[in-house]
mmCIF file of C-alpha atoms in Angstrom:
data_model
loop_
_atom_site.group_PDB
_atom_site.id
_atom_site.type_symbol
_atom_site.label_atom_id
_atom_site.label_comp_id
_atom_site.label_asym_id
_atom_site.label_seq_id
_atom_site.Cartn_x
_atom_site.Cartn_y
_atom_site.Cartn_z
ATOM 1 C CA MET S 1 84.998 -95.494 -35.103
ATOM 2 C CA LYS S 2 81.932 -95.453 -32.706
ATOM 3 C CA ARG S 3 83.418 -92.746 -30.523
ATOM 4 C CA MET S 4 83.829 -90.462 -33.707
ATOM 5 C CA ASP S 5 80.376 -91.444 -35.296
ATOM 6 C CA GLU S 6 78.531 -90.280 -32.036
ATOM 7 C CA PRO S 7 79.440 -86.531 -32.136
ATOM 8 C CA ILE S 8 79.256 -86.479 -35.921
ATOM 9 C CA ALA S 9 75.628 -87.640 -35.715
ATOM 10 C CA LYS S 10 74.945 -84.933 -32.855
ATOM 11 C CA TYR S 11 76.088 -82.024 -34.963
ATOM 12 C CA ARG S 12 75.149 -83.136 -38.393
ATOM 13 C CA ASN S 13 71.410 -82.027 -38.134
ATOM 14 C CA MET S 14 72.173 -78.968 -36.388
ATOM 15 C CA LEU S 15 74.851 -77.744 -39.171
ATOM 16 C CA PHE S 16 72.736 -78.813 -42.131
ATOM 17 C CA PRO S 17 70.477 -75.557 -42.313
ATOM 18 C CA TYR S 18 73.600 -73.362 -42.244
ATOM 19 C CA ALA S 19 75.058 -75.034 -45.313
ATOM 20 C CA TYR S 20 71.704 -75.441 -47.179
ATOM 21 C CA ASN S 21 70.240 -71.857 -46.756
ATOM 22 C CA ILE S 22 73.516 -70.729 -48.284
ATOM 23 C CA ILE S 23 74.078 -73.226 -50.834
ATOM 24 C CA GLY S 24 70.432 -74.133 -52.059
ATOM 25 C CA SER S 25 71.254 -77.930 -52.560
ATOM 26 C CA ALA S 26 70.543 -80.420 -49.999
ATOM 27 C CA ASP S 27 73.078 -83.037 -51.388
ATOM 28 C CA ASP S 28 75.974 -80.292 -51.518
ATOM 29 C CA ALA S 29 74.873 -79.133 -47.847
ATOM 30 C CA LYS S 30 75.212 -82.652 -46.709
ATOM 31 C CA ASP S 31 78.626 -83.114 -48.381
ATOM 32 C CA ILE S 32 79.830 -79.838 -46.855
ATOM 33 C CA VAL S 33 78.765 -80.770 -43.235
ATOM 34 C CA GLN S 34 80.202 -84.245 -43.447
ATOM 35 C CA ASP S 35 83.471 -83.008 -44.907
ATOM 36 C CA VAL S 36 83.734 -80.335 -42.060
ATOM 37 C CA LEU S 37 82.862 -82.950 -39.410
ATOM 38 C CA SER S 38 85.053 -85.700 -40.580
ATOM 39 C CA LYS S 39 88.185 -83.475 -41.023
ATOM 40 C CA HIS S 40 87.443 -81.775 -37.533
ATOM 41 C CA PHE S 41 87.202 -85.029 -35.658
ATOM 42 C CA VAL S 42 90.019 -86.728 -37.188
ATOM 43 C CA SER S 43 92.149 -83.675 -36.420
ATOM 44 C CA LYS S 44 90.737 -83.727 -32.909
ATOM 45 C CA ASN S 45 91.802 -87.199 -32.287
ATOM 46 C CA GLU S 46 95.272 -86.794 -33.999
ATOM 47 C CA THR S 47 96.369 -83.742 -32.073
ATOM 48 C CA SER S 48 96.005 -82.489 -28.544
ATOM 49 C CA ASN S 49 94.821 -78.993 -29.516
ATOM 50 C CA GLU S 50 91.488 -78.015 -27.937
ATOM 51 C CA ILE S 51 88.912 -75.643 -29.283
ATOM 52 C CA ARG S 52 87.227 -73.610 -26.748
ATOM 53 C CA ASN S 53 83.574 -73.517 -28.292
ATOM 54 C CA GLU S 54 83.329 -76.392 -30.693
ATOM 55 C CA LYS S 55 79.799 -75.710 -31.949
ATOM 56 C CA ASN S 56 80.761 -72.196 -32.972
ATOM 57 C CA TYR S 57 83.829 -73.469 -34.554
ATOM 58 C CA LEU S 58 81.944 -75.988 -36.718
ATOM 59 C CA ILE S 59 79.200 -73.313 -37.792
ATOM 60 C CA THR S 60 82.166 -71.044 -38.787
ATOM 61 C CA SER S 61 83.640 -73.884 -40.797
ATOM 62 C CA VAL S 62 80.382 -74.992 -42.622
ATOM 63 C CA VAL S 63 79.544 -71.362 -43.284
ATOM 64 C CA ASN S 64 82.593 -70.470 -44.944
ATOM 65 C CA HIS S 65 82.865 -73.975 -46.737
ATOM 66 C CA ALA S 66 79.416 -73.280 -48.162
ATOM 67 C CA ILE S 67 80.308 -69.825 -49.270
ATOM 68 C CA ASN S 68 83.488 -71.220 -51.262
ATOM 69 C CA VAL S 69 81.301 -74.089 -52.839
ATOM 70 C CA LYS S 70 78.482 -71.548 -53.776
ATOM 71 C CA ASN S 71 81.105 -69.195 -55.478
ATOM 72 C CA ARG S 72 82.472 -72.000 -57.455
ATOM 73 C CA THR S 73 79.084 -73.066 -58.472
ATOM 74 C CA LYS S 74 78.024 -69.626 -59.461
ATOM 75 C CA LYS S 75 80.718 -69.432 -61.958
ATOM 76 C CA PHE S 76 79.102 -72.256 -63.952
ATOM 77 C CA ALA S 77 75.498 -70.975 -63.461
ATOM 78 C CA SER S 78 73.268 -71.493 -66.459
ATOM 79 C CA HIS S 79 71.412 -68.359 -68.283
ATOM 80 C CA LEU S 80 68.149 -70.159 -67.477
ATOM 81 C CA GLU S 81 66.248 -69.787 -64.255
ATOM 82 C CA GLN S 82 67.295 -72.293 -61.867
ATOM 83 C CA LEU S 83 65.715 -73.466 -58.896
ATOM 84 C CA PRO S 84 66.853 -74.517 -55.251
ATOM 85 C CA GLU S 85 66.695 -78.124 -54.303
ATOM 86 C CA PRO S 86 63.396 -78.516 -52.530
ATOM 87 C CA VAL S 87 63.349 -79.995 -48.744
ATOM 88 C CA ALA S 88 60.618 -81.688 -47.270
ATOM 89 C CA THR S 89 59.610 -79.885 -43.840
ATOM 90 C CA GLU S 90 56.444 -81.508 -42.994
ATOM 91 C CA GLU S 91 58.215 -83.347 -40.062
ATOM 92 C CA SER S 92 59.653 -79.973 -38.639
ATOM 93 C CA ASP S 93 57.924 -80.589 -35.431
ATOM 94 C CA LEU S 94 59.715 -83.835 -34.994
ATOM 95 C CA GLU S 95 62.918 -82.924 -36.886
ATOM 96 C CA LEU S 96 63.564 -79.630 -35.197
ATOM 97 C CA HIS S 97 66.538 -78.668 -37.301
ATOM 98 C CA LEU S 98 64.017 -78.501 -40.243
ATOM 99 C CA LYS S 99 62.613 -75.221 -38.617
ATOM 100 C CA ASP S 100 65.738 -73.370 -39.574
ATOM 101 C CA ILE S 101 65.221 -74.077 -43.262
ATOM 102 C CA VAL S 102 64.148 -70.800 -45.000
ATOM 103 C CA SER S 103 60.956 -70.671 -47.142
ATOM 104 C CA TYR S 104 61.284 -71.755 -50.826
ATOM 105 C CA SER S 105 60.280 -68.350 -52.080
ATOM 106 C CA LEU S 106 62.856 -66.656 -49.934
ATOM 107 C CA LEU S 107 65.516 -69.014 -51.283
ATOM 108 C CA VAL S 108 64.509 -68.161 -54.943
ATOM 109 C CA LEU S 109 64.877 -64.549 -53.996
ATOM 110 C CA LEU S 110 68.341 -65.033 -52.453
ATOM 111 C CA GLU S 111 69.824 -66.061 -55.751
ATOM 112 C CA GLN S 112 69.736 -62.328 -56.521
ATOM 113 C CA LEU S 113 72.532 -61.746 -53.957
ATOM 114 C CA ASN S 114 76.289 -62.356 -54.097
ATOM 115 C CA VAL S 115 77.515 -65.146 -51.764
ATOM 116 C CA ARG S 116 78.717 -62.922 -48.778
ATOM 117 C CA GLU S 117 75.645 -60.870 -48.927
ATOM 118 C CA ARG S 118 73.494 -64.235 -48.788
ATOM 119 C CA ALA S 119 75.602 -65.446 -45.980
ATOM 120 C CA VAL S 120 75.056 -62.219 -43.975
ATOM 121 C CA PHE S 121 71.408 -62.160 -44.758
ATOM 122 C CA ILE S 122 71.075 -65.866 -43.695
ATOM 123 C CA LEU S 123 73.050 -65.518 -40.436
ATOM 124 C CA LYS S 124 71.038 -62.340 -39.423
ATOM 125 C CA GLU S 125 67.408 -63.088 -40.423
ATOM 126 C CA ALA S 126 67.250 -66.906 -40.011
ATOM 127 C CA PHE S 127 69.585 -67.362 -37.201
ATOM 128 C CA ASN S 128 69.406 -64.046 -35.397
ATOM 129 C CA TYR S 129 73.193 -63.616 -35.389
ATOM 130 C CA SER S 130 74.538 -59.945 -34.133
ATOM 131 C CA HIS S 131 76.726 -58.123 -36.577
ATOM 132 C CA GLN S 132 79.623 -58.689 -34.483
ATOM 133 C CA GLU S 133 78.825 -62.479 -34.363
ATOM 134 C CA ILE S 134 78.486 -62.459 -38.188
ATOM 135 C CA ALA S 135 81.911 -60.670 -38.524
ATOM 136 C CA GLU S 136 83.478 -63.355 -36.644
ATOM 137 C CA VAL S 137 82.210 -66.143 -38.695
ATOM 138 C CA ILE S 138 83.065 -64.643 -42.003
ATOM 139 C CA SER S 139 86.276 -62.844 -40.866
ATOM 140 C CA GLY S 140 85.021 -59.376 -41.410
ATOM 141 C CA THR S 141 83.985 -56.400 -39.284
ATOM 142 C CA ALA S 142 80.508 -55.659 -37.718
ATOM 143 C CA GLU S 143 80.265 -52.490 -39.969
ATOM 144 C CA ASN S 144 80.984 -54.356 -43.054
ATOM 145 C CA SER S 145 78.265 -57.074 -41.942
ATOM 146 C CA ARG S 146 75.888 -54.010 -41.719
ATOM 147 C CA LYS S 147 76.794 -52.928 -45.103
ATOM 148 C CA LEU S 148 76.410 -56.335 -46.824
ATOM 149 C CA LEU S 149 72.942 -56.820 -45.052
ATOM 150 C CA SER S 150 71.901 -53.389 -46.325
ATOM 151 C CA ARG S 151 72.833 -54.161 -49.799
ATOM 152 C CA ALA S 152 71.169 -57.501 -49.657
ATOM 153 C CA LYS S 153 67.775 -55.956 -48.509
ATOM 154 C CA ALA S 154 68.099 -53.288 -51.016
ATOM 155 C CA LYS S 155 68.211 -56.108 -53.863
ATOM 156 C CA ILE S 156 65.317 -58.342 -52.717
ATOM 157 C CA ASN S 157 63.102 -55.619 -51.132
ATOM 158 C CA PRO S 158 61.671 -54.622 -54.335
ATOM 159 C CA ALA S 159 60.365 -58.120 -54.931
ATOM 160 C CA ARG S 160 57.312 -59.408 -53.425
ATOM 161 C CA LYS S 161 57.824 -60.425 -49.772
ATOM 162 C CA PRO S 162 57.491 -64.207 -49.064
ATOM 163 C CA SER S 163 54.204 -64.885 -47.257
ATOM 164 C CA ALA S 164 54.176 -66.313 -43.607
ATOM 165 C CA LYS S 165 53.638 -70.153 -43.198
ATOM 166 C CA ILE S 166 50.209 -71.067 -44.181
ATOM 167 C CA ALA S 167 48.322 -73.552 -41.881
ATOM 168 C CA LYS S 168 48.151 -77.001 -43.258
ATOM 169 C CA GLY S 169 44.240 -76.974 -43.543
ATOM 170 C CA GLU S 170 44.417 -73.647 -45.519
ATOM 171 C CA ALA S 171 47.303 -74.924 -47.695
ATOM 172 C CA THR S 172 45.406 -78.126 -48.600
ATOM 173 C CA GLY S 173 42.419 -75.874 -49.469
ATOM 174 C CA TYR S 174 44.393 -73.864 -51.872
ATOM 175 C CA LEU S 175 46.064 -77.053 -53.554
ATOM 176 C CA ASN S 176 42.495 -78.535 -53.903
ATOM 177 C CA ARG S 177 41.188 -75.704 -55.515
ATOM 178 C CA TYR S 178 44.026 -75.521 -57.828
ATOM 179 C CA VAL S 179 43.851 -79.395 -58.696
ATOM 180 C CA THR S 180 40.037 -79.267 -59.371
ATOM 181 C CA ALA S 181 40.423 -76.050 -61.595
ATOM 182 C CA ILE S 182 43.445 -77.418 -63.653
ATOM 183 C CA SER S 183 41.782 -80.915 -64.190
ATOM 184 C CA ASN S 184 38.552 -79.331 -65.387
ATOM 185 C CA GLY S 185 40.227 -76.661 -67.371
ATOM 186 C CA ASN S 186 38.459 -74.091 -65.282
ATOM 187 C CA VAL S 187 40.023 -70.881 -66.501
ATOM 188 C CA GLU S 188 37.818 -68.540 -64.262
ATOM 189 C CA GLU S 189 38.706 -70.388 -61.074
ATOM 190 C CA LEU S 190 42.430 -70.346 -61.933
ATOM 191 C CA GLU S 191 42.084 -66.413 -62.670
ATOM 192 C CA ALA S 192 40.642 -66.208 -59.182
ATOM 193 C CA LEU S 193 43.467 -68.112 -57.547
ATOM 194 C CA PHE S 194 46.277 -66.401 -59.376
ATOM 195 C CA SER S 195 47.604 -62.775 -59.008
ATOM 196 C CA GLU S 196 47.854 -60.982 -62.222
ATOM 197 C CA ASP S 197 51.702 -60.838 -62.150
ATOM 198 C CA ILE S 198 51.869 -64.587 -61.127
ATOM 199 C CA LYS S 199 55.279 -66.112 -62.244
ATOM 200 C CA VAL S 200 55.873 -69.867 -63.268
ATOM 201 C CA VAL S 201 59.436 -71.301 -63.375
ATOM 202 C CA ALA S 202 60.258 -74.924 -64.468
ATOM 203 C CA ASP S 203 63.663 -76.108 -63.681
ATOM 204 C CA GLY S 204 64.493 -79.428 -65.576
ATOM 205 C CA GLY S 205 68.121 -79.267 -65.142
ATOM 206 C CA THR S 206 70.266 -80.800 -67.963
ATOM 207 C CA ASP S 207 68.278 -84.039 -68.023
ATOM 208 C CA VAL S 208 64.573 -83.022 -68.590
ATOM 209 C CA LYS S 209 63.347 -80.639 -71.272
ATOM 210 C CA VAL S 210 60.748 -78.229 -70.203
ATOM 211 C CA LEU S 211 57.996 -76.617 -72.350
ATOM 212 C CA ARG S 212 59.091 -73.144 -71.050
ATOM 213 C CA ASN S 213 61.656 -72.188 -68.354
ATOM 214 C CA LEU S 214 60.017 -68.940 -67.447
ATOM 215 C CA THR S 215 56.418 -67.658 -67.883
ATOM 216 C CA LEU S 216 55.021 -64.242 -66.687
ATOM 217 C CA GLY S 217 51.563 -62.978 -66.166
ATOM 218 C CA ARG S 218 48.252 -64.665 -65.375
ATOM 219 C CA GLU S 219 47.162 -65.484 -68.820
ATOM 220 C CA ASN S 220 50.296 -66.783 -70.111
ATOM 221 C CA CYS S 221 50.652 -68.986 -66.917
ATOM 222 C CA ILE S 222 47.098 -70.504 -67.122
ATOM 223 C CA VAL S 223 47.770 -71.429 -70.756
ATOM 224 C CA LEU S 224 51.093 -73.060 -70.006
ATOM 225 C CA LEU S 225 49.698 -74.916 -66.792
ATOM 226 C CA LEU S 226 46.882 -76.272 -68.699
ATOM 227 C CA GLU S 227 48.926 -77.539 -71.532
ATOM 228 C CA VAL S 228 51.387 -79.185 -69.051
ATOM 229 C CA TYR S 229 48.476 -80.819 -67.254
ATOM 230 C CA LYS S 230 47.023 -82.245 -70.509
ATOM 231 C CA LYS S 231 50.569 -83.401 -71.893
ATOM 232 C CA PHE S 232 52.157 -84.674 -68.735
ATOM 233 C CA GLN S 233 50.196 -84.713 -65.557
ATOM 234 C CA ILE S 234 46.713 -86.173 -66.577
ATOM 235 C CA GLY S 235 46.443 -89.447 -64.929
ATOM 236 C CA GLN S 236 49.395 -88.935 -62.623
ATOM 237 C CA THR S 237 49.049 -89.545 -58.866
ATOM 238 C CA ILE S 238 49.312 -86.439 -56.732
ATOM 239 C CA ARG S 239 50.298 -85.870 -53.171
ATOM 240 C CA PHE S 240 50.050 -82.553 -51.060
ATOM 241 C CA VAL S 241 53.035 -81.768 -49.204
ATOM 242 C CA GLU S 242 54.929 -79.141 -47.302
ATOM 243 C CA ILE S 243 58.167 -78.035 -49.121
ATOM 244 C CA ASN S 244 60.437 -75.548 -47.424
ATOM 245 C CA HIS S 245 57.376 -74.409 -45.210
ATOM 246 C CA GLN S 246 55.183 -73.739 -48.261
ATOM 247 C CA PRO S 247 52.330 -75.753 -49.870
ATOM 248 C CA ALA S 248 53.380 -77.984 -52.869
ATOM 249 C CA ILE S 249 52.142 -80.866 -55.116
ATOM 250 C CA LEU S 250 54.182 -83.788 -56.013
ATOM 251 C CA PHE S 251 53.217 -85.507 -59.199
ATOM 252 C CA TYR S 252 54.110 -89.314 -59.660
ATOM 253 C CA THR S 253 53.935 -91.737 -62.451
ATOM 254 C CA GLY S 254 53.587 -94.996 -60.600
ATOM 255 C CA GLU S 255 56.244 -94.756 -57.786
ATOM 256 C CA GLU S 256 58.512 -92.257 -59.884
ATOM 257 C CA LEU S 257 58.429 -88.735 -58.704
ATOM 258 C CA ASN S 258 58.188 -86.409 -61.800
ATOM 259 C CA THR S 259 57.512 -83.068 -60.385
ATOM 260 C CA CYS S 260 57.535 -81.037 -57.424
ATOM 261 C CA GLN S 261 55.314 -77.782 -57.677
ATOM 262 C CA VAL S 262 55.916 -75.167 -55.001
ATOM 263 C CA PHE S 263 53.249 -72.464 -54.404
ATOM 264 C CA SER S 264 53.908 -69.044 -53.076
ATOM 265 C CA ILE S 265 50.729 -67.226 -51.653
ATOM 266 C CA ALA S 266 50.477 -63.663 -50.943
ATOM 267 C CA SER S 267 48.806 -62.092 -47.949
ATOM 268 C CA ASN S 268 45.604 -61.356 -50.092
ATOM 269 C CA GLY S 269 45.264 -65.176 -50.659
ATOM 270 C CA LYS S 270 46.522 -64.928 -54.195
ATOM 271 C CA VAL S 271 49.169 -67.491 -55.812
ATOM 272 C CA TYR S 272 51.999 -65.262 -57.058
ATOM 273 C CA ALA S 273 54.618 -67.902 -57.857
ATOM 274 C CA ILE S 274 54.540 -71.485 -58.932
ATOM 275 C CA ASN S 275 58.083 -73.195 -58.956
ATOM 276 C CA SER S 276 58.221 -76.410 -60.603
ATOM 277 C CA VAL S 277 61.223 -78.642 -59.913
ATOM 278 C CA ILE S 278 61.351 -81.373 -62.555
ATOM 279 C CA ASP S 279 65.132 -82.085 -62.498
ATOM 280 C CA PRO S 280 65.498 -85.633 -61.312
ATOM 281 C CA LYS S 281 68.692 -84.671 -59.474
ATOM 282 C CA LYS S 282 66.894 -82.231 -57.353
ATOM 283 C CA LEU S 283 64.158 -84.523 -56.707
ATOM 284 C CA LYS S 284 65.735 -87.508 -55.333
ATOM 285 C CA ASN S 285 65.851 -86.655 -51.657
ATOM 286 C CA ILE S 286 62.192 -85.811 -51.753
ATOM 287 C CA ALA S 287 61.285 -88.911 -53.567
ATOM 288 C CA THR S 288 63.220 -90.933 -51.043
ATOM 289 C CA ARG S 289 61.285 -89.228 -48.167
ATOM 290 C CA SER S 290 57.975 -89.228 -49.975
ATOM 291 C CA ALA S 291 57.904 -92.618 -51.247
ATOM 292 C CA ILE S 292 54.186 -94.042 -51.742
#
């Protein structure tokens, strides 16, 4: 068993970002990677067939497995705004595979794409694959890969581009300003922090009822966020973290993680989106890593 476990451990981290960026769920991504690795190494031990490039073979298997799983889950998608499962990326300097996790705001935008468009976009933009390499992964042609990428960019280009990664000190400054303003009910400070077209999404999944799933516009968002703070967050413990390479706040009741708020900040320094994950199923991996 040890012989099989060692190569599985070697490839697990490397393959995880491919699955996660396509599927948007850390749990599902782990299952996809584990399934592919287990089947591959069992088959490898039972047969004498040799694969010339094992790494490429496993990446191809994981990508296509993720495409199939994403296609199945999309059929049962809710009419409400749903958010990706957040992944803590603070340790990306130590856990290098976390560097390949795409930003949270980009993951949200990618939900506008069909699954093959999303896979092509991820392979091209996140992993720098050529169109010929993409074609070999998804069993297509280089020309079709170009068309899929063009369609993907056309769908997400009208949306605001995700901002570059913000330095930790600067991110902490934004979050401190927000927490101070929201706790003091300082509407003027919140107006200075937020863009006019800010969007707030709250995803409670099937287990938690939220006040409002989708809120648009600075005035409406400020009213909502102040109400949420007064009803639920006042007295909770907070922690500043990095989620998918973006500044975020975790809200705890005792040791229980209740909410993960991810902030998208534009190049002009204004917050243009706050994505609040309240669904316990999507928080459990963050809770495990971020236990206080």
